[in-house]
Amino acid sequence: MKNLPVWEDVRSFFKDHIKIIISTIAVCIVVYSIGVGYSFFSNTKLENSNEIDLQQGSINGNEETILTKKELEELQKNIVSFDFYVENDEAVQFTNYNLLKKLLIAPDTIKMIEEKANSSLKPSPKIAVNVSLDHETYLLTLSIGTGDYKLNKSISTAYYESFQDGSIPFFKNKFIYMTSTPKLHKESVEEKEEKQQGTLVEGNTAPSLTKIALYSVIVLVGSAILGVIISLIYAIFRKEIIDSFSYAVKEDDIVLNFTNLKNISNEELGIKLGHAINHPFKRVKVILSEQPLEKELVHHLMQNEKKQNNDAEVNTTKMVIASDLSEIDPLLPVEEVVLIIKKKTTTKNWYKIQRVQLENYNASVKVIQIQ
């Protein structure tokens, strides 16, 4: 088709809808920023809550242990851990690691573990005992962190043996599979990165800076695409014609898009437009425009018609300007119809009505789009 968009049309489309695209990008970025900010706020709040819990872990009765951040970091050294898998008699995996931790640090359980290990769990079970879950494999990990490798080893071994011999009531009606033995816990690359970027206690982590950067790019590109889609929908459903591909033409129509002309004065544009309307020669031309044409253009067209009439030659053109084809004398032998489309002004409905009426005419059609 003759009015398929070319590069100039595409650039013009973006220029016309740049406000919509930028507004869409801005809204998406604001929403994304709010989401990231809320995520940081929630994780920070949870981190502070967890630090308070760690620092105020009860040991005996009302006795509390207050630990500094440095002391908490010392407890994370020489951690001993082992992995295991738990499922019930219906082969459904157990994944509630927070509940499991509460059961494992219950007073009766701690008393039994300390007796088996022949050691006292310090500074506090709530601080030293942690349970985490691998959400991909559903493996649970029990880790002991007291700052003392020997104590960590003995307590971890006591838990390991209690899991196997069923000393802990919770495991009596469940199947437990030990996938590793108590050993010094080695941090994975992911765990080290999470700690550097603000890892929270028991697997609650703040958003990764790398992920934030990646998601930011995705949001930026996605919002730009969304803005283009919204602009296309807006262009399709808008009443006025704004692009050359907003209206249909036939294969034998002549389509001239003057909106892409640059660095040209209004006077020069009027001359070129008048020439485009006059050429090629037709005895009777009808110029249709929903809005009144510029006086300078009408004057230029009338001057050309007068010049032709004064010419000795027989080749003269009769021009009729109207806003609707129904205004034309039905007996007039029209040879060419020129449709003037004013961008963002001429309505699609008016254009459609003229095209329907043109089906009754055996005349060539020329479509000229102007600003």
mmCIF file with all atom_site columns, N, CA, C and O in Angstrom, residues 25-56:
data_model
loop_
_atom_site.group_PDB
_atom_site.id
_atom_site.type_symbol
_atom_site.label_atom_id
_atom_site.label_alt_id
_atom_site.label_comp_id
_atom_site.label_asym_id
_atom_site.label_entity_id
_atom_site.label_seq_id
_atom_site.pdbx_PDB_ins_code
_atom_site.Cartn_x
_atom_site.Cartn_y
_atom_site.Cartn_z
_atom_site.occupancy
_atom_site.B_iso_or_equiv
_atom_site.pdbx_formal_charge
_atom_site.auth_seq_id
_atom_site.auth_comp_id
_atom_site.auth_asym_id
_atom_site.auth_atom_id
_atom_site.pdbx_PDB_model_num
ATOM 1   N N  . ILE A 1 25 ? 6.706  6.115   30.754 1.00 0.00 ? 25 ILE A N  1
ATOM 2   C CA . ILE A 1 25 ? 7.988  5.723   31.348 1.00 0.00 ? 25 ILE A CA 1
ATOM 3   C C  . ILE A 1 25 ? 8.110  6.292   32.760 1.00 0.00 ? 25 ILE A C  1
ATOM 4   O O  . ILE A 1 25 ? 8.520  5.596   33.700 1.00 0.00 ? 25 ILE A O  1
ATOM 5   N N  . ALA A 1 26 ? 7.730  7.561   32.927 1.00 0.00 ? 26 ALA A N  1
ATOM 6   C CA . ALA A 1 26 ? 7.836  8.217   34.235 1.00 0.00 ? 26 ALA A CA 1
ATOM 7   C C  . ALA A 1 26 ? 6.956  7.521   35.266 1.00 0.00 ? 26 ALA A C  1
ATOM 8   O O  . ALA A 1 26 ? 7.383  7.266   36.396 1.00 0.00 ? 26 ALA A O  1
ATOM 9   N N  . VAL A 1 27 ? 5.714  7.203   34.880 1.00 0.00 ? 27 VAL A N  1
ATOM 10  C CA . VAL A 1 27 ? 4.790  6.535   35.810 1.00 0.00 ? 27 VAL A CA 1
ATOM 11  C C  . VAL A 1 27 ? 5.330  5.164   36.211 1.00 0.00 ? 27 VAL A C  1
ATOM 12  O O  . VAL A 1 27 ? 5.320  4.797   37.393 1.00 0.00 ? 27 VAL A O  1
ATOM 13  N N  . CYS A 1 28 ? 5.826  4.405   35.226 1.00 0.00 ? 28 CYS A N  1
ATOM 14  C CA . CYS A 1 28 ? 6.363  3.067   35.512 1.00 0.00 ? 28 CYS A CA 1
ATOM 15  C C  . CYS A 1 28 ? 7.587  3.147   36.423 1.00 0.00 ? 28 CYS A C  1
ATOM 16  O O  . CYS A 1 28 ? 7.736  2.332   37.345 1.00 0.00 ? 28 CYS A O  1
ATOM 17  N N  . ILE A 1 29 ? 8.451  4.140   36.181 1.00 0.00 ? 29 ILE A N  1
ATOM 18  C CA . ILE A 1 29 ? 9.644  4.298   37.009 1.00 0.00 ? 29 ILE A CA 1
ATOM 19  C C  . ILE A 1 29 ? 9.264  4.678   38.433 1.00 0.00 ? 29 ILE A C  1
ATOM 20  O O  . ILE A 1 29 ? 9.839  4.170   39.409 1.00 0.00 ? 29 ILE A O  1
ATOM 21  N N  . VAL A 1 30 ? 8.269  5.565   38.569 1.00 0.00 ? 30 VAL A N  1
ATOM 22  C CA . VAL A 1 30 ? 7.814  5.968   39.911 1.00 0.00 ? 30 VAL A CA 1
ATOM 23  C C  . VAL A 1 30 ? 7.245  4.761   40.654 1.00 0.00 ? 30 VAL A C  1
ATOM 24  O O  . VAL A 1 30 ? 7.567  4.532   41.834 1.00 0.00 ? 30 VAL A O  1
ATOM 25  N N  . VAL A 1 31 ? 6.389  3.982   39.975 1.00 0.00 ? 31 VAL A N  1
ATOM 26  C CA . VAL A 1 31 ? 5.798  2.792   40.609 1.00 0.00 ? 31 VAL A CA 1
ATOM 27  C C  . VAL A 1 31 ? 6.882  1.799   40.988 1.00 0.00 ? 31 VAL A C  1
ATOM 28  O O  . VAL A 1 31 ? 6.877  1.234   42.089 1.00 0.00 ? 31 VAL A O  1
ATOM 29  N N  . TYR A 1 32 ? 7.840  1.595   40.072 1.00 0.00 ? 32 TYR A N  1
ATOM 30  C CA . TYR A 1 32 ? 8.948  0.671   40.345 1.00 0.00 ? 32 TYR A CA 1
ATOM 31  C C  . TYR A 1 32 ? 9.791  1.165   41.520 1.00 0.00 ? 32 TYR A C  1
ATOM 32  O O  . TYR A 1 32 ? 10.174 0.380   42.396 1.00 0.00 ? 32 TYR A O  1
ATOM 33  N N  . SER A 1 33 ? 10.063 2.470   41.559 1.00 0.00 ? 33 SER A N  1
ATOM 34  C CA . SER A 1 33 ? 10.859 3.045   42.651 1.00 0.00 ? 33 SER A CA 1
ATOM 35  C C  . SER A 1 33 ? 10.159 2.885   43.992 1.00 0.00 ? 33 SER A C  1
ATOM 36  O O  . SER A 1 33 ? 10.796 2.589   45.002 1.00 0.00 ? 33 SER A O  1
ATOM 37  N N  . ILE A 1 34 ? 8.844  3.092   43.977 1.00 0.00 ? 34 ILE A N  1
ATOM 38  C CA . ILE A 1 34 ? 8.067  2.903   45.213 1.00 0.00 ? 34 ILE A CA 1
ATOM 39  C C  . ILE A 1 34 ? 8.170  1.452   45.675 1.00 0.00 ? 34 ILE A C  1
ATOM 40  O O  . ILE A 1 34 ? 8.337  1.172   46.857 1.00 0.00 ? 34 ILE A O  1
ATOM 41  N N  . GLY A 1 35 ? 8.080  0.524   44.680 1.00 0.00 ? 35 GLY A N  1
ATOM 42  C CA . GLY A 1 35 ? 8.189  -0.901  45.026 1.00 0.00 ? 35 GLY A CA 1
ATOM 43  C C  . GLY A 1 35 ? 9.547  -1.250  45.607 1.00 0.00 ? 35 GLY A C  1
ATOM 44  O O  . GLY A 1 35 ? 9.644  -1.965  46.612 1.00 0.00 ? 35 GLY A O  1
ATOM 45  N N  . VAL A 1 36 ? 10.616 -0.730  44.987 1.00 0.00 ? 36 VAL A N  1
ATOM 46  C CA . VAL A 1 36 ? 11.970 -0.986  45.490 1.00 0.00 ? 36 VAL A CA 1
ATOM 47  C C  . VAL A 1 36 ? 12.156 -0.354  46.867 1.00 0.00 ? 36 VAL A C  1
ATOM 48  O O  . VAL A 1 36 ? 12.705 -0.973  47.783 1.00 0.00 ? 36 VAL A O  1
ATOM 49  N N  . GLY A 1 37 ? 11.659 0.882   47.017 1.00 0.00 ? 37 GLY A N  1
ATOM 50  C CA . GLY A 1 37 ? 11.770 1.564   48.305 1.00 0.00 ? 37 GLY A CA 1
ATOM 51  C C  . GLY A 1 37 ? 11.026 0.825   49.399 1.00 0.00 ? 37 GLY A C  1
ATOM 52  O O  . GLY A 1 37 ? 11.531 0.672   50.518 1.00 0.00 ? 37 GLY A O  1
ATOM 53  N N  . TYR A 1 38 ? 9.839  0.342   49.061 1.00 0.00 ? 38 TYR A N  1
ATOM 54  C CA . TYR A 1 38 ? 9.059  -0.407  50.053 1.00 0.00 ? 38 TYR A CA 1
ATOM 55  C C  . TYR A 1 38 ? 9.755  -1.709  50.417 1.00 0.00 ? 38 TYR A C  1
ATOM 56  O O  . TYR A 1 38 ? 9.756  -2.127  51.581 1.00 0.00 ? 38 TYR A O  1
ATOM 57  N N  . SER A 1 39 ? 10.371 -2.339  49.401 1.00 0.00 ? 39 SER A N  1
ATOM 58  C CA . SER A 1 39 ? 11.090 -3.587  49.655 1.00 0.00 ? 39 SER A CA 1
ATOM 59  C C  . SER A 1 39 ? 12.258 -3.355  50.606 1.00 0.00 ? 39 SER A C  1
ATOM 60  O O  . SER A 1 39 ? 12.470 -4.116  51.559 1.00 0.00 ? 39 SER A O  1
ATOM 61  N N  . PHE A 1 40 ? 13.033 -2.263  50.365 1.00 0.00 ? 40 PHE A N  1
ATOM 62  C CA . PHE A 1 40 ? 14.145 -1.935  51.250 1.00 0.00 ? 40 PHE A CA 1
ATOM 63  C C  . PHE A 1 40 ? 13.635 -1.601  52.656 1.00 0.00 ? 40 PHE A C  1
ATOM 64  O O  . PHE A 1 40 ? 14.220 -2.031  53.657 1.00 0.00 ? 40 PHE A O  1
ATOM 65  N N  . PHE A 1 41 ? 12.550 -0.841  52.714 1.00 0.00 ? 41 PHE A N  1
ATOM 66  C CA . PHE A 1 41 ? 11.987 -0.454  54.010 1.00 0.00 ? 41 PHE A CA 1
ATOM 67  C C  . PHE A 1 41 ? 11.537 -1.682  54.784 1.00 0.00 ? 41 PHE A C  1
ATOM 68  O O  . PHE A 1 41 ? 11.813 -1.815  55.983 1.00 0.00 ? 41 PHE A O  1
ATOM 69  N N  . SER A 1 42 ? 10.828 -2.602  54.094 1.00 0.00 ? 42 SER A N  1
ATOM 70  C CA . SER A 1 42 ? 10.329 -3.810  54.755 1.00 0.00 ? 42 SER A CA 1
ATOM 71  C C  . SER A 1 42 ? 11.467 -4.676  55.257 1.00 0.00 ? 42 SER A C  1
ATOM 72  O O  . SER A 1 42 ? 11.435 -5.181  56.384 1.00 0.00 ? 42 SER A O  1
ATOM 73  N N  . ASN A 1 43 ? 12.507 -4.839  54.404 1.00 0.00 ? 43 ASN A N  1
ATOM 74  C CA . ASN A 1 43 ? 13.639 -5.676  54.797 1.00 0.00 ? 43 ASN A CA 1
ATOM 75  C C  . ASN A 1 43 ? 14.442 -5.046  55.924 1.00 0.00 ? 43 ASN A C  1
ATOM 76  O O  . ASN A 1 43 ? 14.923 -5.736  56.815 1.00 0.00 ? 43 ASN A O  1
ATOM 77  N N  . THR A 1 44 ? 14.581 -3.705  55.864 1.00 0.00 ? 44 THR A N  1
ATOM 78  C CA . THR A 1 44 ? 15.296 -3.011  56.932 1.00 0.00 ? 44 THR A CA 1
ATOM 79  C C  . THR A 1 44 ? 14.544 -3.148  58.250 1.00 0.00 ? 44 THR A C  1
ATOM 80  O O  . THR A 1 44 ? 15.136 -3.377  59.306 1.00 0.00 ? 44 THR A O  1
ATOM 81  N N  . LYS A 1 45 ? 13.224 -2.985  58.162 1.00 0.00 ? 45 LYS A N  1
ATOM 82  C CA . LYS A 1 45 ? 12.396 -3.119  59.365 1.00 0.00 ? 45 LYS A CA 1
ATOM 83  C C  . LYS A 1 45 ? 12.491 -4.528  59.930 1.00 0.00 ? 45 LYS A C  1
ATOM 84  O O  . LYS A 1 45 ? 12.613 -4.730  61.146 1.00 0.00 ? 45 LYS A O  1
ATOM 85  N N  . LEU A 1 46 ? 12.469 -5.527  59.025 1.00 0.00 ? 46 LEU A N  1
ATOM 86  C CA . LEU A 1 46 ? 12.581 -6.915  59.465 1.00 0.00 ? 46 LEU A CA 1
ATOM 87  C C  . LEU A 1 46 ? 13.958 -7.199  60.028 1.00 0.00 ? 46 LEU A C  1
ATOM 88  O O  . LEU A 1 46 ? 14.114 -7.919  61.021 1.00 0.00 ? 46 LEU A O  1
ATOM 89  N N  . GLU A 1 47 ? 14.985 -6.591  59.402 1.00 0.00 ? 47 GLU A N  1
ATOM 90  C CA . GLU A 1 47 ? 16.352 -6.783  59.889 1.00 0.00 ? 47 GLU A CA 1
ATOM 91  C C  . GLU A 1 47 ? 16.502 -6.217  61.295 1.00 0.00 ? 47 GLU A C  1
ATOM 92  O O  . GLU A 1 47 ? 17.082 -6.854  62.173 1.00 0.00 ? 47 GLU A O  1
ATOM 93  N N  . ASN A 1 48 ? 15.963 -5.022  61.513 1.00 0.00 ? 48 ASN A N  1
ATOM 94  C CA . ASN A 1 48 ? 16.028 -4.415  62.843 1.00 0.00 ? 48 ASN A CA 1
ATOM 95  C C  . ASN A 1 48 ? 15.291 -5.257  63.865 1.00 0.00 ? 48 ASN A C  1
ATOM 96  O O  . ASN A 1 48 ? 15.729 -5.428  64.994 1.00 0.00 ? 48 ASN A O  1
ATOM 97  N N  . SER A 1 49 ? 14.137 -5.816  63.433 1.00 0.00 ? 49 SER A N  1
ATOM 98  C CA . SER A 1 49 ? 13.357 -6.667  64.321 1.00 0.00 ? 49 SER A CA 1
ATOM 99  C C  . SER A 1 49 ? 14.127 -7.929  64.681 1.00 0.00 ? 49 SER A C  1
ATOM 100 O O  . SER A 1 49 ? 14.155 -8.361  65.834 1.00 0.00 ? 49 SER A O  1
ATOM 101 N N  . ASN A 1 50 ? 14.779 -8.502  63.659 1.00 0.00 ? 50 ASN A N  1
ATOM 102 C CA . ASN A 1 50 ? 15.564 -9.715  63.907 1.00 0.00 ? 50 ASN A CA 1
ATOM 103 C C  . ASN A 1 50 ? 16.768 -9.436  64.800 1.00 0.00 ? 50 ASN A C  1
ATOM 104 O O  . ASN A 1 50 ? 17.130 -10.251 65.646 1.00 0.00 ? 50 ASN A O  1
ATOM 105 N N  . GLU A 1 51 ? 17.400 -8.264  64.607 1.00 0.00 ? 51 GLU A N  1
ATOM 106 C CA . GLU A 1 51 ? 18.542 -7.908  65.441 1.00 0.00 ? 51 GLU A CA 1
ATOM 107 C C  . GLU A 1 51 ? 18.115 -7.734  66.894 1.00 0.00 ? 51 GLU A C  1
ATOM 108 O O  . GLU A 1 51 ? 18.813 -8.128  67.818 1.00 0.00 ? 51 GLU A O  1
ATOM 109 N N  . ILE A 1 52 ? 16.918 -7.147  67.075 1.00 0.00 ? 52 ILE A N  1
ATOM 110 C CA . ILE A 1 52 ? 16.407 -6.984  68.439 1.00 0.00 ? 52 ILE A CA 1
ATOM 111 C C  . ILE A 1 52 ? 16.159 -8.345  69.064 1.00 0.00 ? 52 ILE A C  1
ATOM 112 O O  . ILE A 1 52 ? 16.481 -8.605  70.227 1.00 0.00 ? 52 ILE A O  1
ATOM 113 N N  . ASP A 1 53 ? 15.560 -9.268  68.252 1.00 0.00 ? 53 ASP A N  1
ATOM 114 C CA . ASP A 1 53 ? 15.314 -10.613 68.759 1.00 0.00 ? 53 ASP A CA 1
ATOM 115 C C  . ASP A 1 53 ? 16.614 -11.311 69.129 1.00 0.00 ? 53 ASP A C  1
ATOM 116 O O  . ASP A 1 53 ? 16.702 -12.007 70.132 1.00 0.00 ? 53 ASP A O  1
ATOM 117 N N  . LEU A 1 54 ? 17.641 -11.117 68.272 1.00 0.00 ? 54 LEU A N  1
ATOM 118 C CA . LEU A 1 54 ? 18.920 -11.761 68.541 1.00 0.00 ? 54 LEU A CA 1
ATOM 119 C C  . LEU A 1 54 ? 19.584 -11.184 69.783 1.00 0.00 ? 54 LEU A C  1
ATOM 120 O O  . LEU A 1 54 ? 20.188 -11.897 70.579 1.00 0.00 ? 54 LEU A O  1
ATOM 121 N N  . GLN A 1 55 ? 19.492 -9.879  69.922 1.00 0.00 ? 55 GLN A N  1
ATOM 122 C CA . GLN A 1 55 ? 20.161 -9.215  71.025 1.00 0.00 ? 55 GLN A CA 1
ATOM 123 C C  . GLN A 1 55 ? 19.447 -9.428  72.358 1.00 0.00 ? 55 GLN A C  1
ATOM 124 O O  . GLN A 1 55 ? 20.022 -9.258  73.419 1.00 0.00 ? 55 GLN A O  1
ATOM 125 N N  . GLN A 1 56 ? 18.158 -9.806  72.298 1.00 0.00 ? 56 GLN A N  1
ATOM 126 C CA . GLN A 1 56 ? 17.377 -9.976  73.516 1.00 0.00 ? 56 GLN A CA 1
ATOM 127 C C  . GLN A 1 56 ? 16.888 -11.407 73.662 1.00 0.00 ? 56 GLN A C  1
ATOM 128 O O  . GLN A 1 56 ? 15.791 -11.669 74.128 1.00 0.00 ? 56 GLN A O  1
#
